[in-house]
């Protein structure tokens, strides 16, 4: 009897909530059974401050995205870049490619119309002025079917419902521009994979209410879907951009690329085909995305569902081989987090990695374990990928005029009957807390958000002094040692022509920073190199497995980054810094 009494007392103590939180829950009117709270000093060894239903499985919504983004960092590193590879089969003579141009997509979710300038520039640098063949696209890296929309809710054609594809383009969104003042309607990008029918009636009424926006109807009954613009719209309205998910991204990519090639004077005689790249294909160049760090920041801050889906699929392919599937992706995330000790106990159902799901399940404590591991391992570099209170992302406005501004780094999650938040809060004395609040209730939307806000304000206002465990670890960057080639030749516009492979660098010539501006299967075209020289920049063409054009070197990263801005504006928007 005495042992049972002690057990009950300990249970009450372990799961007791601070009086302030109890009072806020009472005022919210939300039942405690619908709330999970887990708050502790940040880091694996931090003291638990508050716990309520912390091990109960609930619908996580978009807070689950951090499992996807963090697993991506653990497996690939912050500096990983998504490739899109270009090949040829045929003979290139006098600027004419007698054969097909092949494009292999690996699921870069950020590939968009702005990248076409660089891609066409690379093709010109390879000496191509005419393509007497087809543009053949390989989208086999993902095995995801042909669905355009997830169909999660009634907004079938909204961007957040877009489904993944290995040859993604413009996030699967097509944009129709409506200019009421000029009574004009046009596609933002050339794309013959869909049609637009303008049935708008322009009226001289104030631009508000039913006259402020076109009515949009989508008809997908035919092979080529049609966007109908209907209703009355005021001539006083500014431009309206209608963004819809209605067609295949690889088709949009093909039409946009072909249009850009023609505008740049590169004729294409063939059409589009879907095939796997054959072994005999000759590599031309590889287009790279921005670093993973920027992609996961966009994923978390703006809660980008498509990016999260692509990250999950990429991890599946990296761990278990292509083609990527949802099942492989789910298993990969669990394996990566569990093998690094970043996964707590309890039920975890990931579904698609984005949280746009009613079958995803997790508990507050499990999420906190991951947050603590990320805090200890990467510190502020990881925290900055989350939404910063009052500054950016999904909590830019939510905490703008509160004590929490610039003191919280969070990922939010919202669905019908679901309002969740998780991340870190820093108090006035500089102490950091890991905070997870999950609310699954019919009252979640407004009352749940207010309850979360009050708890976070209470933490931010506190003046508890930080202990050693509450200091944010310094940002750390994983250093990947490049594999040394058997031999390398350097072509440059500086004095040095060759560098012996085994020659060691002295302290005076220690690590230098270069800007990689291009990579080619053969020596870059002279016009490409002349363009670099005209800007007064020193360069080297480094020949290992391919020909890499490197601008530099620079003794420190700051100097390299200053030049990088110029290079991205003038030569290649996807240029990036490397260390040699």
PDB file of C-alpha atoms in Angstrom, residues 86 101 103 111-121 123 131 135 137 167-175 187-194 247-266 268 271-272:
ATOM      1  CA  UNK A  86      22.044  16.523 -69.526  1.00  0.00           C
ATOM      2  CA  UNK A 101      19.222  15.881 -76.139  1.00  0.00           C
ATOM      3  CA  UNK A 103      17.538  15.263 -69.642  1.00  0.00           C
ATOM      4  CA  UNK A 111      13.931  23.702 -60.847  1.00  0.00           C
ATOM      5  CA  UNK A 112      12.052  26.572 -62.483  1.00  0.00           C
ATOM      6  CA  UNK A 113      11.888  28.914 -65.450  1.00  0.00           C
ATOM      7  CA  UNK A 114      14.679  31.104 -64.072  1.00  0.00           C
ATOM      8  CA  UNK A 115      17.096  28.158 -64.350  1.00  0.00           C
ATOM      9  CA  UNK A 116      16.592  27.911 -68.105  1.00  0.00           C
ATOM     10  CA  UNK A 117      18.966  30.795 -68.809  1.00  0.00           C
ATOM     11  CA  UNK A 118      21.834  28.913 -67.189  1.00  0.00           C
ATOM     12  CA  UNK A 119      20.860  25.601 -68.793  1.00  0.00           C
ATOM     13  CA  UNK A 120      20.761  27.109 -72.288  1.00  0.00           C
ATOM     14  CA  UNK A 121      24.045  28.899 -71.563  1.00  0.00           C
ATOM     15  CA  UNK A 123      24.322  24.052 -73.969  1.00  0.00           C
ATOM     16  CA  UNK A 131      19.418  19.987 -82.276  1.00  0.00           C
ATOM     17  CA  UNK A 135      14.307  16.312 -76.226  1.00  0.00           C
ATOM     18  CA  UNK A 137      13.230  13.199 -70.580  1.00  0.00           C
ATOM     19  CA  UNK A 167      11.310  15.925 -63.528  1.00  0.00           C
ATOM     20  CA  UNK A 168       9.720  18.692 -61.480  1.00  0.00           C
ATOM     21  CA  UNK A 169       9.366  22.195 -62.939  1.00  0.00           C
ATOM     22  CA  UNK A 170       7.862  25.371 -61.460  1.00  0.00           C
ATOM     23  CA  UNK A 171       6.593  23.231 -58.544  1.00  0.00           C
ATOM     24  CA  UNK A 172       3.997  21.753 -60.965  1.00  0.00           C
ATOM     25  CA  UNK A 173       2.167  25.091 -60.972  1.00  0.00           C
ATOM     26  CA  UNK A 174       1.078  26.867 -64.148  1.00  0.00           C
ATOM     27  CA  UNK A 175       0.389  30.609 -64.017  1.00  0.00           C
ATOM     28  CA  UNK A 187       0.310  32.351 -69.916  1.00  0.00           C
ATOM     29  CA  UNK A 188       3.287  33.437 -67.853  1.00  0.00           C
ATOM     30  CA  UNK A 189       5.439  30.759 -69.513  1.00  0.00           C
ATOM     31  CA  UNK A 190       5.105  29.163 -72.937  1.00  0.00           C
ATOM     32  CA  UNK A 191       3.370  25.836 -72.269  1.00  0.00           C
ATOM     33  CA  UNK A 192       1.241  23.966 -74.801  1.00  0.00           C
ATOM     34  CA  UNK A 193       0.333  21.236 -72.295  1.00  0.00           C
ATOM     35  CA  UNK A 194      -2.818  23.169 -71.302  1.00  0.00           C
ATOM     36  CA  UNK A 247      -0.631  19.498 -65.958  1.00  0.00           C
ATOM     37  CA  UNK A 248       2.555  17.408 -66.002  1.00  0.00           C
ATOM     38  CA  UNK A 249       5.742  19.200 -64.893  1.00  0.00           C
ATOM     39  CA  UNK A 250       7.913  17.400 -67.459  1.00  0.00           C
ATOM     40  CA  UNK A 251       5.639  18.687 -70.249  1.00  0.00           C
ATOM     41  CA  UNK A 252       5.851  22.235 -68.886  1.00  0.00           C
ATOM     42  CA  UNK A 253       9.647  21.865 -68.701  1.00  0.00           C
ATOM     43  CA  UNK A 254       9.866  20.639 -72.289  1.00  0.00           C
ATOM     44  CA  UNK A 255       7.808  23.505 -73.743  1.00  0.00           C
ATOM     45  CA  UNK A 256       9.606  26.155 -71.678  1.00  0.00           C
ATOM     46  CA  UNK A 257      13.059  24.766 -72.541  1.00  0.00           C
ATOM     47  CA  UNK A 258      12.282  24.491 -76.243  1.00  0.00           C
ATOM     48  CA  UNK A 259      10.946  28.056 -76.295  1.00  0.00           C
ATOM     49  CA  UNK A 260      14.087  29.344 -74.551  1.00  0.00           C
ATOM     50  CA  UNK A 261      16.366  27.428 -76.924  1.00  0.00           C
ATOM     51  CA  UNK A 262      14.629  28.900 -79.956  1.00  0.00           C
ATOM     52  CA  UNK A 263      14.818  32.422 -78.510  1.00  0.00           C
ATOM     53  CA  UNK A 264      18.562  31.912 -78.005  1.00  0.00           C
ATOM     54  CA  UNK A 265      18.955  30.842 -81.614  1.00  0.00           C
ATOM     55  CA  UNK A 266      19.168  27.081 -81.003  1.00  0.00           C
ATOM     56  CA  UNK A 268      15.092  22.034 -82.243  1.00  0.00           C
ATOM     57  CA  UNK A 271       9.508  16.775 -80.092  1.00  0.00           C
ATOM     58  CA  UNK A 272       9.367  15.320 -76.573  1.00  0.00           C
TER      59      UNK A 272
END
